[in-house]
Coordinates of C-alpha atoms in Angstrom, one line a residue:
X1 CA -17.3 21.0 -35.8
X2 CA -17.9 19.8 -32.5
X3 CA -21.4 17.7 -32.0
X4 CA -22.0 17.2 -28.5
X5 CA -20.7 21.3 -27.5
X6 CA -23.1 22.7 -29.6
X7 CA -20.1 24.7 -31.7
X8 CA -21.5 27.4 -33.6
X9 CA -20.3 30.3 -35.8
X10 CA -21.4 32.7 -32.7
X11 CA -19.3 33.2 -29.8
X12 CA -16.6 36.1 -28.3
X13 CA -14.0 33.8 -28.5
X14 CA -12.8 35.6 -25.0
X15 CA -10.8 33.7 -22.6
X16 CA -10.4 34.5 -19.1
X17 CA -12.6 33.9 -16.2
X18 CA -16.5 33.1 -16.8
X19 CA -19.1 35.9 -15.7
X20 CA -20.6 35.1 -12.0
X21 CA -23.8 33.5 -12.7
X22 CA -26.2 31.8 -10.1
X23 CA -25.8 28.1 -10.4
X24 CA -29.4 26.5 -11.0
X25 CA -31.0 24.1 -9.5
X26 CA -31.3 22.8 -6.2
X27 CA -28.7 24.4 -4.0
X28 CA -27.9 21.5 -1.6
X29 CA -27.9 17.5 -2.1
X30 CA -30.1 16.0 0.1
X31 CA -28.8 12.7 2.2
X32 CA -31.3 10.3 2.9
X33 CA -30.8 7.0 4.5
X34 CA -31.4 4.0 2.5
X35 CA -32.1 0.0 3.6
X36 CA -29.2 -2.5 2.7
X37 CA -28.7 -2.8 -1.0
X38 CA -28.3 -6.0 -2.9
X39 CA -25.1 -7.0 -4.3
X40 CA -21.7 -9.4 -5.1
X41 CA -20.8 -9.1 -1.1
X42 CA -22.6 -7.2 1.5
X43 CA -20.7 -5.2 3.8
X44 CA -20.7 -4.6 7.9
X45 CA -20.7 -0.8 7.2
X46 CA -21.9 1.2 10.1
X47 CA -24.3 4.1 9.1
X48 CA -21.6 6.9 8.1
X49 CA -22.2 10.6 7.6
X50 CA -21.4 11.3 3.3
X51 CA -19.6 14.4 3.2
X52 CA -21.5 17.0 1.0
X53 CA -21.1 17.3 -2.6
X54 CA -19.5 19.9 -4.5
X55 CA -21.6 23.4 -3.7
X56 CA -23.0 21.9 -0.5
X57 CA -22.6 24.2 2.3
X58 CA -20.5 21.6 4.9
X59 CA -17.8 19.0 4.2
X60 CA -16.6 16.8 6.7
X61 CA -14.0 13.6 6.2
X62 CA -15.6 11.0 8.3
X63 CA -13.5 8.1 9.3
X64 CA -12.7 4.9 8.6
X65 CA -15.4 2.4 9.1
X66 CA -14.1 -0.4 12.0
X67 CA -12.6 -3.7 9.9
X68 CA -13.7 -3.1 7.0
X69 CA -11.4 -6.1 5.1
X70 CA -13.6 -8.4 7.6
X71 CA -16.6 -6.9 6.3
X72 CA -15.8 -7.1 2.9
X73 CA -14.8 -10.7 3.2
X74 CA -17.5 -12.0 5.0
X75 CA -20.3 -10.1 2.9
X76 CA -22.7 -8.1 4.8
X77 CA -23.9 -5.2 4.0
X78 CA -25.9 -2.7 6.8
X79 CA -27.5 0.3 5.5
X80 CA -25.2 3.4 4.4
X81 CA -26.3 7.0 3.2
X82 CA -26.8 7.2 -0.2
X83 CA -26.4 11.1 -2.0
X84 CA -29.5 12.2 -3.8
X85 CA -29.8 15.4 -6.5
X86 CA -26.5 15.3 -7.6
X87 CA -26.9 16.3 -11.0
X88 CA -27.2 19.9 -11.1
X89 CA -24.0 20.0 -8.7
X90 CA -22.8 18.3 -12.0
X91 CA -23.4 21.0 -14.0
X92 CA -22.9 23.8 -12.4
X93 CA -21.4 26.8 -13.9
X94 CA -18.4 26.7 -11.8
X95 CA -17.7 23.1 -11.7
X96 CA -17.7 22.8 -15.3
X97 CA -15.7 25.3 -15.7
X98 CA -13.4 24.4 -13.2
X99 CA -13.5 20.5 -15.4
X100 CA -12.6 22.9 -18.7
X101 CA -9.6 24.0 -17.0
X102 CA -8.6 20.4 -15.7
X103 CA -9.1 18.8 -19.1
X104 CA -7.2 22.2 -20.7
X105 CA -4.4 21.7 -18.5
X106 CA -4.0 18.0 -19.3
X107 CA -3.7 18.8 -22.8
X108 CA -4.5 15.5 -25.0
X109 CA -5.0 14.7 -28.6
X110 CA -8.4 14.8 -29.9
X111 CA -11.4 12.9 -30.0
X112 CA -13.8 11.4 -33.1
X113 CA -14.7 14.6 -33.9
X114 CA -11.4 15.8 -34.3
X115 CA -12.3 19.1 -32.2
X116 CA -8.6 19.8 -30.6
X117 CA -8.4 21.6 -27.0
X118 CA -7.0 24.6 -28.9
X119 CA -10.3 24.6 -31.0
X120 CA -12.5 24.3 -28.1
X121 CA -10.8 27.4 -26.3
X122 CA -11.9 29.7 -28.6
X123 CA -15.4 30.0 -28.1
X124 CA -15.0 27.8 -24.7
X125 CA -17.7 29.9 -23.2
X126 CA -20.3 29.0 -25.4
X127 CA -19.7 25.2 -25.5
X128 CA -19.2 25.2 -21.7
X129 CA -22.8 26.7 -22.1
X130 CA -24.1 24.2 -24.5
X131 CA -23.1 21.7 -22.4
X132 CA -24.9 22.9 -19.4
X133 CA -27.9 23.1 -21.4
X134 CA -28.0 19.3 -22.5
X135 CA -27.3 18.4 -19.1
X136 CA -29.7 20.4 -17.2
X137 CA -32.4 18.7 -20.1
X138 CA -31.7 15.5 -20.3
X139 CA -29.9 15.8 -23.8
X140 CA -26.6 15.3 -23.1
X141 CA -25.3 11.6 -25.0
X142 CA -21.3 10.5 -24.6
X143 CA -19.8 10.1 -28.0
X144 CA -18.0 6.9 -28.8
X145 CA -14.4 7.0 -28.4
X146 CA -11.4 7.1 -30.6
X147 CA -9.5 3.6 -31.0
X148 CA -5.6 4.5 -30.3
X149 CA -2.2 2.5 -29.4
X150 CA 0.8 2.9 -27.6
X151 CA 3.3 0.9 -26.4
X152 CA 3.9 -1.2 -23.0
X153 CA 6.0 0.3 -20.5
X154 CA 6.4 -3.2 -19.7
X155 CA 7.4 -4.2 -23.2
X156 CA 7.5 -1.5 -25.8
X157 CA 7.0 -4.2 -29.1
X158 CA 3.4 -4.7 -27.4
X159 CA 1.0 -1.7 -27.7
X160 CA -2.2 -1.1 -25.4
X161 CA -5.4 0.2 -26.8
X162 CA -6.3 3.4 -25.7
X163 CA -10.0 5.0 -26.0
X164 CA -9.9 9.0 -26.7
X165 CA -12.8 11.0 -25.9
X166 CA -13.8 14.0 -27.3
X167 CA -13.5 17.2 -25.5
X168 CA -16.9 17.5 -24.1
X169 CA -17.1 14.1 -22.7
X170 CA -13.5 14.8 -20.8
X171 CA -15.1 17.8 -19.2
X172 CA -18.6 16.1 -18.1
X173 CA -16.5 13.1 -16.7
X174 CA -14.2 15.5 -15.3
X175 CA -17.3 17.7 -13.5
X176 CA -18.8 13.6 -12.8
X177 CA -15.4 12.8 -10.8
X178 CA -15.2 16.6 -9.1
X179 CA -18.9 15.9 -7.7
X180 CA -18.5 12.1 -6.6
X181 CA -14.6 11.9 -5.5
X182 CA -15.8 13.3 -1.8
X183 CA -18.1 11.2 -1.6
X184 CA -16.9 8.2 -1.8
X185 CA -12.6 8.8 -1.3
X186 CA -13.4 8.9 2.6
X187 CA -14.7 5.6 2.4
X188 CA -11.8 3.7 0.0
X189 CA -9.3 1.8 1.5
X190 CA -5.5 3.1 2.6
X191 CA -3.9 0.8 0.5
X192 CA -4.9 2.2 -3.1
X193 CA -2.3 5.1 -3.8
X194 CA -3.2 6.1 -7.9
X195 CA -5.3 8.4 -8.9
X196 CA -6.2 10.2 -5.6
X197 CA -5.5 13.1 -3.8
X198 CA -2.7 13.4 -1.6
X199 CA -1.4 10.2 -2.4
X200 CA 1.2 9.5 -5.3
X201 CA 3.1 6.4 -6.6
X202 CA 5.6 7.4 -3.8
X203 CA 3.3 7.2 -1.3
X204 CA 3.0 3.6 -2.7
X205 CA 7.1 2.6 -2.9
X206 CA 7.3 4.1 1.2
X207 CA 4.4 1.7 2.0
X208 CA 6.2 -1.2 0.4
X209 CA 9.7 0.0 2.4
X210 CA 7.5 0.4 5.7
X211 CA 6.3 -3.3 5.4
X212 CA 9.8 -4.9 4.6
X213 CA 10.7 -2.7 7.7
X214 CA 7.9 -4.7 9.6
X215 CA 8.8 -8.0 8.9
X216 CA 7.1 -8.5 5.3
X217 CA 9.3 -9.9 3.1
X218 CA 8.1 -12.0 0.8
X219 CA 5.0 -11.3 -1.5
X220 CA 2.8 -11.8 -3.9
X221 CA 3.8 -9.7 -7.1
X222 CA 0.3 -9.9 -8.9
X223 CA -1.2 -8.5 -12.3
X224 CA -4.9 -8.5 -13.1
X225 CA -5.6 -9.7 -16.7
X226 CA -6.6 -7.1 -18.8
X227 CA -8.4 -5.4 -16.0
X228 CA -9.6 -2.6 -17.9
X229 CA -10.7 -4.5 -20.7
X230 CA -12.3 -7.0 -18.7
X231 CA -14.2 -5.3 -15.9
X232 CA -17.8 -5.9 -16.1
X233 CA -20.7 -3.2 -16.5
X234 CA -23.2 -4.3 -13.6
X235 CA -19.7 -4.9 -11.1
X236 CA -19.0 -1.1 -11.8
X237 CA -23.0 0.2 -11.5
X238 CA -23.3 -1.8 -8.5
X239 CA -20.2 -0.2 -6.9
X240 CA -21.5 3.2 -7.8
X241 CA -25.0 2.6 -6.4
X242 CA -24.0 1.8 -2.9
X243 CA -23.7 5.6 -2.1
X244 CA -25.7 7.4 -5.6
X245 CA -28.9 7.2 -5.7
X246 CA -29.5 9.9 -8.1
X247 CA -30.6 8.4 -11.2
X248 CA -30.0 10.9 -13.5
X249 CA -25.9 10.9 -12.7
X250 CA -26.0 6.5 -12.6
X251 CA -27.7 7.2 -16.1
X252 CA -25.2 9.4 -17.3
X253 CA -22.1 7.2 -16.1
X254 CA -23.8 4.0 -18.0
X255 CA -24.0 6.0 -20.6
X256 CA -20.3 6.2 -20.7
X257 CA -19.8 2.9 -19.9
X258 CA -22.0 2.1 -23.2
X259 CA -20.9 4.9 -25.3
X260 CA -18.4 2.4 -27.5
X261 CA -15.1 2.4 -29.5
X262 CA -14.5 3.2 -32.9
X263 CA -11.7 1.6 -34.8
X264 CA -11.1 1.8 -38.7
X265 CA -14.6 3.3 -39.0
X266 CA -16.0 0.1 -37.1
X267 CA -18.2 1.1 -33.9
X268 CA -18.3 -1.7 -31.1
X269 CA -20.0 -1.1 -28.1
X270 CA -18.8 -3.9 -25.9
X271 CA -20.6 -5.4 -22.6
X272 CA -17.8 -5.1 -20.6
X273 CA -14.4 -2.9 -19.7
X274 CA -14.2 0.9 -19.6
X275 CA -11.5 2.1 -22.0
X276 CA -8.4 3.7 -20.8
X277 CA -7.5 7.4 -21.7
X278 CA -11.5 8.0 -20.4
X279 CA -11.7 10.6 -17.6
X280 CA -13.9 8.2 -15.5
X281 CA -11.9 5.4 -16.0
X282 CA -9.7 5.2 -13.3
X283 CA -12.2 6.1 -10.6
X284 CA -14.4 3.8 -11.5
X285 CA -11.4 1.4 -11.4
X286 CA -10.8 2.4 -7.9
X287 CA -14.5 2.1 -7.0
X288 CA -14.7 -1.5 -8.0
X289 CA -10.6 -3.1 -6.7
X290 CA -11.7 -1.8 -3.2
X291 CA -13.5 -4.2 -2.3
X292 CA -10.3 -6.5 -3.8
X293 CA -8.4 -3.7 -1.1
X294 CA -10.8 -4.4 1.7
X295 CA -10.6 -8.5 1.3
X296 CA -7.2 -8.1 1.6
X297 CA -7.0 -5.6 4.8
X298 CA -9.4 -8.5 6.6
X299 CA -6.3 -10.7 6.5
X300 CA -2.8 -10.1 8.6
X301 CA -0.9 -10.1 5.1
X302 CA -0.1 -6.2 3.7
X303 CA -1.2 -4.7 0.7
X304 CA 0.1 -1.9 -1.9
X305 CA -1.7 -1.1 -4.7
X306 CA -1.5 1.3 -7.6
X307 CA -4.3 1.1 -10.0
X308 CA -4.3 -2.1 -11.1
X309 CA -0.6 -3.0 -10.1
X310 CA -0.7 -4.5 -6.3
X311 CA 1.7 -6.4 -4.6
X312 CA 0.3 -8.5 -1.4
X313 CA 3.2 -8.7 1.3
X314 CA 3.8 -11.7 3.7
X315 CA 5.9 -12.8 6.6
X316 CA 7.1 -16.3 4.9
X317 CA 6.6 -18.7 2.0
X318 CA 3.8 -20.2 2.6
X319 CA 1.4 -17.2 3.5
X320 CA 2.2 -16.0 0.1
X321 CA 1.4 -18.8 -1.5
X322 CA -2.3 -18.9 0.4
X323 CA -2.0 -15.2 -0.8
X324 CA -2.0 -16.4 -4.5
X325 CA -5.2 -18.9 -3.8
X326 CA -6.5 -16.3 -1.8
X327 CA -6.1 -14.1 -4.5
X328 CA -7.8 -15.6 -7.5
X329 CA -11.0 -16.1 -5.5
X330 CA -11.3 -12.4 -4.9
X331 CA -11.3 -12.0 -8.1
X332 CA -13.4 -14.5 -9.5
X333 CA -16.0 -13.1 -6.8
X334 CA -15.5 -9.7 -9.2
X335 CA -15.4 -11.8 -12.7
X336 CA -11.8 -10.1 -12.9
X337 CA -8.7 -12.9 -13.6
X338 CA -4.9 -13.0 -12.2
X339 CA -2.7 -13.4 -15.1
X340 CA -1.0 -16.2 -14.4
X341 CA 2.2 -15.2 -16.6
X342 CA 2.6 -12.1 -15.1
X343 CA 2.1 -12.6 -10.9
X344 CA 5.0 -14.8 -9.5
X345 CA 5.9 -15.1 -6.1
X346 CA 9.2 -13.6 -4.7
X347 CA 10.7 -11.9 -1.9
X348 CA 13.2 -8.8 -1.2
X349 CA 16.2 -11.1 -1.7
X350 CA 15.3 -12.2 -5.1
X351 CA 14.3 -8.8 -6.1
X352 CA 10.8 -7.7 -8.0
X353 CA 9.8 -4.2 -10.0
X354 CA 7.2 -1.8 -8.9
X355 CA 6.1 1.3 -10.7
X356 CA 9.3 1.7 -12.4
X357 CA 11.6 0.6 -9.0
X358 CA 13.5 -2.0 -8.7
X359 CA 13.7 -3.9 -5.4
X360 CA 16.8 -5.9 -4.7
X361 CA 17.2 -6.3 -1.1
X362 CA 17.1 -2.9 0.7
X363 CA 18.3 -1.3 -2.2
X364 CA 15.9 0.9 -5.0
X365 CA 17.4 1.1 -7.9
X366 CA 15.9 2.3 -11.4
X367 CA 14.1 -0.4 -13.8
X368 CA 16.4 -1.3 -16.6
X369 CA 13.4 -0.6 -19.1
X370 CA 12.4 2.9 -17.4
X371 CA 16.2 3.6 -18.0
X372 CA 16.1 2.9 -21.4
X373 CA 13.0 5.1 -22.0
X374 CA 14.6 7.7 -20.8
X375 CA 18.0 7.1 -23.0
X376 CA 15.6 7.0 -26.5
X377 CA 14.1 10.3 -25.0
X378 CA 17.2 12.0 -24.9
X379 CA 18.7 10.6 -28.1
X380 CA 15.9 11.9 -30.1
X381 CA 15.7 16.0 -28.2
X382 CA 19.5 15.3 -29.3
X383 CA 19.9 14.2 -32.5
X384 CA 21.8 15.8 -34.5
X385 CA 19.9 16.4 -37.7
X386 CA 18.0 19.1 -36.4
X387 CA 18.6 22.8 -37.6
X388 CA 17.4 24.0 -34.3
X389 CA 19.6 26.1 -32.0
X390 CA 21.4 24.9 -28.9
X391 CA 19.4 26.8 -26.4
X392 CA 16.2 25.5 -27.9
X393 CA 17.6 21.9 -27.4
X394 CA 18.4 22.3 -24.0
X395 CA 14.7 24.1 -23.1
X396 CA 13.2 20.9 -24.4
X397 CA 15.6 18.7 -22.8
X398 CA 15.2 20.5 -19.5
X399 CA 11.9 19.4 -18.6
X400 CA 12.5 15.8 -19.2
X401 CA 15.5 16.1 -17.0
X402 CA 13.4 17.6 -14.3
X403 CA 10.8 15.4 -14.1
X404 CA 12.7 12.3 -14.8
X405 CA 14.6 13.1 -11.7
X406 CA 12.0 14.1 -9.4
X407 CA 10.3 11.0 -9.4
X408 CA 13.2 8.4 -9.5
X409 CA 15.7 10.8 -7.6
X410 CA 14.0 9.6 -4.1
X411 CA 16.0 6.5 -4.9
X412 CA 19.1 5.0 -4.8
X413 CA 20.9 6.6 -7.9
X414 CA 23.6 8.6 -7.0
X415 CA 26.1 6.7 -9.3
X416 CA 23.6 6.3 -12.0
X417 CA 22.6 9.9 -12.2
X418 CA 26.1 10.8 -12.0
X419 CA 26.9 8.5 -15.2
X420 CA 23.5 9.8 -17.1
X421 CA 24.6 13.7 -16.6
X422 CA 27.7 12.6 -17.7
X423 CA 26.1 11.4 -20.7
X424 CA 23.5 14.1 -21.8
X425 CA 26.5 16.3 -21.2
X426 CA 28.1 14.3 -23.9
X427 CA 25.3 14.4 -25.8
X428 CA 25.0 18.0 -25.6
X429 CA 28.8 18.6 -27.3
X430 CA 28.3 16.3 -30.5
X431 CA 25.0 18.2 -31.1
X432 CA 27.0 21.5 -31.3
X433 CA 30.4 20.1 -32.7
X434 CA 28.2 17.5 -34.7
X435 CA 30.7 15.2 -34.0
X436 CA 31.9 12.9 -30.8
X437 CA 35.2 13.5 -29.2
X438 CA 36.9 13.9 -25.9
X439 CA 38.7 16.9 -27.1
X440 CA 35.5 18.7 -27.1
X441 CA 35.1 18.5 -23.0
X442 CA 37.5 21.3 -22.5
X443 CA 36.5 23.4 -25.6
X444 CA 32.8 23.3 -24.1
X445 CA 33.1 22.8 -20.2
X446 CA 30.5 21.8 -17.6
X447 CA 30.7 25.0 -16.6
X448 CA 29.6 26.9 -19.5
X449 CA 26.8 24.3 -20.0
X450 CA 25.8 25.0 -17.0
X451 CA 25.9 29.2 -17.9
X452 CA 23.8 27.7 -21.0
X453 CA 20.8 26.4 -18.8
X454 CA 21.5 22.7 -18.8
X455 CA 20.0 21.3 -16.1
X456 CA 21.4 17.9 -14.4
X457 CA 19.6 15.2 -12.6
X458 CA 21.7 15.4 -9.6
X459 CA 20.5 18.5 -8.4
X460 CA 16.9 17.9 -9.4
X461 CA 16.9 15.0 -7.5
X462 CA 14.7 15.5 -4.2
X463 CA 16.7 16.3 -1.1
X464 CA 14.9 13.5 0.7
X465 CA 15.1 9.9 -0.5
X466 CA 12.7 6.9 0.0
X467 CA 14.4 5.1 2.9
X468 CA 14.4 8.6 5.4
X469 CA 10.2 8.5 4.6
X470 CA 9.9 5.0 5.6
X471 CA 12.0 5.6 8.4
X472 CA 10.4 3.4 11.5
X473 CA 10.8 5.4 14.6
X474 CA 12.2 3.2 17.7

C-alpha cells in the first residue's frame, strides 16, 4: 500500500494513454527580472533571456554567456532572469504523466513502501491523480529513502550506498527535472557530458582525444571525495535559486534534500549530500560542479567531466601540477574535497582510465576491470546448471552482447572482441554438450550458432570508432 500515491481499492486499472484534460493553473511562467543575488561567488552574467518552461508557449536556446570561467573565478554576479510559477507546470497532467512513463521505462526496485513499478501500473491513473492533488495543495511530503549497496566499478570488494525512492517521489523528481532542465542546461558549461541531453560518455572520451590532438597531454586525473555524500544543502539551494524563484518548487526540492535515509529500520536525515539512485540527484550534481566547470574554463588548461569524474588537461608538468593546487581551492570554495588517494597526475604516455577506457598513448583500449565484469556476466547467463533451453540462453545473453559492444566498440578492440566472441562461442558449446572440448567446434559450428541468434560483438560494434570523431580537420 502506497502512502504518498493515495492507493486505494478503486481504480480501472486501464493502461494506455490518459484522457485529454485541461492542465490547471496558470498557463504560462512569468519571467521577471531580479537584482544580483547573494552567494559563494558572484558571477559577470549578462542579463540572458530563460527559455520557457515546460507548457510555455516559446522556447528558445540562448547562448553562451561571454567568459564565463572568468566570471566564475573572479566572483561577480550581475542580475539574471529568475523563472516564477513553476509549480503547476510541475504538475501538470501531461508532464506527470510523461515522468510515469520515464520512471516506468527505467524500471528499478522498490522503495520503503515496497510498492513495485508493476504495482503502481495497475491503477497508475489514479495515483498519477493523487499525486496531482497533493501537489496542486500543498500536501505533497518526499518519503525517506531506502538504504541499499552495490559494488564499486572501481573495486567490486567495496560497495556504495545507494538511496531508493519510492515510486511517487521518482515521478515528482522526474516532472521537477522535465520542468527545470531548459532552464538552466542552456546556461551549464560544455565541458560536463553526464546526465544531459545530447551528450553521452562518448561525447566525453572524443573531447579527451580532441585535446591530446591539441597539444594537451598531460593532466590532472582527479576524484572528488565522496561528492555525493558530501555536498552541502545551502551549496545546492543556492545554485537552484540563481534562476527559481518560485518558492513552492525550492520548497519541494529541500524537501527532498531533507527527506532522509532509512537503514535497518534507523531513519537519519543528514545535513548534507543527496543520496544516489534519487531522480534529482544528478542534476542537482550538475547544477552545483558548474561552477567547478566554469573556474576551470577561465583558465587556458582543458577540462572533461562526467558527473563527478573530471580529468583537467595541460600542455606540461608543471601546469598540471598548478592544476592540482588550483584544484583543491575550487573545491574548498564549494566545501567539496579532492581525494588525495584517488587524483594523481599523469600524462598520455603513462597511461590513465576514464569511464571504463583505457588511455595508453594514442591507443583506447578496454579497462581490465570493465573486462572482467563483463566475463562474470557471461559466466553466470552461461552456467551450466540451468534447465533452461539454449535459445533462452542466448536471448538473455544477446542483449548484454549488444550493449556491451556498442559502448566500448568505438574503441580499439578489434583483437579483443575477436578473442571474447571466440569465447562466448565456447561458452555457448559446453552449455549444450555440458562439457568443454575442441571436438565440439565442428559438431556445433559458428555457423549454426549464428542460424541460432547468437549475436557477436564484432558486428555490434559501431561502424565509426573514437579516433574518426575526434578527427581534427587540417
Amino acid at each position: 500500500m502506497e502512502k504518498e500515491s493515495g492507493r486505494s481499492p478503486a481504480g480501472n486499472g486501464s493502461v494506455g494513454f490518459p484522457p485529454v484534460i485541461h492542465p490547471t493553473g496558470n498557463s504560462e511562467a512569468r519571467v521577471a527580472a531580479r537584482p544580483g543575488h547573494q552567494g559563494r561567488e558572484a558571477t559577470t552574467e549578462r542579463p540572458v533571456e530563460l527559455p520557457p518552461a515546460e507548457g510555455s508557449v516559446e522556447s528558445s536556446r540562448p547562448g553562451k554567456t561571454s567568459s564565463p570561467g572568468h566570471a566564475a573565478q573572479n566572483g561577480q554576479s550581475g542580475p539574471v532572469l529568475k523563472a516564477h510559477s513553476l509549480i503547476d507546470k510541475v504538475y501538470r497532467w501531461d508532464n506527470l504523466y510523461r515522468a510515469w512513463r520515464r520512471v516506468r521505462a527505467n524500471k528499478g526496485t522498490h522503495g520503503l513502501d515496497r510498492v513495485t513499478i508493476r504495482h503502481f501500473e495497475k491503477d497508475w491513473e489514479l495515483h498519477l491523480r493523487e499525486i496531482q492533488r497533493k501537489l496542486r495543495q500543498r500536501g505533497f511530503i518526499p518519503q525517506p529513502v531506502r538504504r541499499a549497496y552495490i559494488p564499486k566499478t572501481s573495486n567490486p570488494k567495496q560497495r556504495r550506498p545507494l538511496g531508493i525512492p519510492v515510486v511517487a517521489d521518482r515521478i515528482v523528481g522526474q516532472a521537477l527535472i522535465q520542468v527545470l532542465d531548459p532552464l538552466f542546461d542552456p546556461f551549464l558549461s560544455d565541458q560536463s557530458f553526464a546526465y544531459r541531453k545530447g551528450r553521452s560518455a562518448h561525447d566525453a572520451v572524443i573531447a579527451v582525444i580532441q585535446a591530446r590532438n591539441e597539444g594537451f597531454r598531460y593532466l590532472l586525473d582527479a576524484d572528488i571525495k565522496s561528492f555525493f555524500d558530501l555536498i552541502d544543502h545551502q551549496v545546492i539551494m543556492s545554485c537552484v535559486r540563481r534562476r527559481i524563484a518560485d518558492g513552492r518548487v525550492l520548497n519541494l526540492i529541500e524537501a527532498f534534500l531533507k527527506a532522509g535515509v532509512v537503514e535497518h529500520g534507523r531513519l537519519t536525515v543528514p545535513s548534507q549530500g543527496t543520496p544516489q539512485g534519487g531522480v534529482i540527484s544528478p542534476w542537482l550534481a550538475n547544477l552545483v560542479l558548474d561552477d567547478f566547470d566554469k573556474a576551470i574554463e577561465g583558465t587556458d588548461w582543458r577540462l572533461v567531466r562526467y558527473a563527478d569524474d573530471l580529468l583537467v588537461l595541460c600542455r606540461n608538468p608543471q601546469e598540471a601540477e598548478h592544476a592540482m593546487v588550483f584544484v583543491r581551492k575550487v573545491l574548498a570554495r564549494m566545501k567539496l574535497v579532492l581525494n588525495e588517494e584517488k587524483s594523481r597526475l599523469t600524462d598520455f604516455s603513462s597511461g590513465f582510465e576514464f569511464l571504463g577506457f583505457h588511455f595508453h598513448g594514442h591507443h583506447i583500449g578496454i579497462r581490465s576491470s570493465s573486462l572482467n565484469r563483463f566475463r562474470d556476466k557471461v559466466r553466470r547467463l552461461t552456467r551450466r546448471q540451468q534447465g533452461r533451453s539454449i535459445d533462452a540462453v542466448i536471448a538473455d545473453l544477446n542483449p548484454v552482447v549488444r550493449g556491451w559492444a556498442g559502448y566500448f566498440g568505438k574503441a580499439d578492440v578489434s583483437c579483443t572482441f575477436t578473442a571474447l566472441d571466440a569465447w562466448i562461442r565456447m561458452r555457448i558449446r559446453s552449455y549444450k554438450f555440458k562439457r568443454r572440448c575442441r571436438n565440439d567446434n565442428w559438431r556445433l559450428p559458428n555457423k549454426r550458432l549464428a542460424k541460432w541468434g547468437l549475436l557477436s560483438l564484432r558486428e555490434c560494434s559501431p561502424k565509426t570508432g573514437f579516433h574518426s570523431c575526434a578527427a581534427i580537420p587540417t
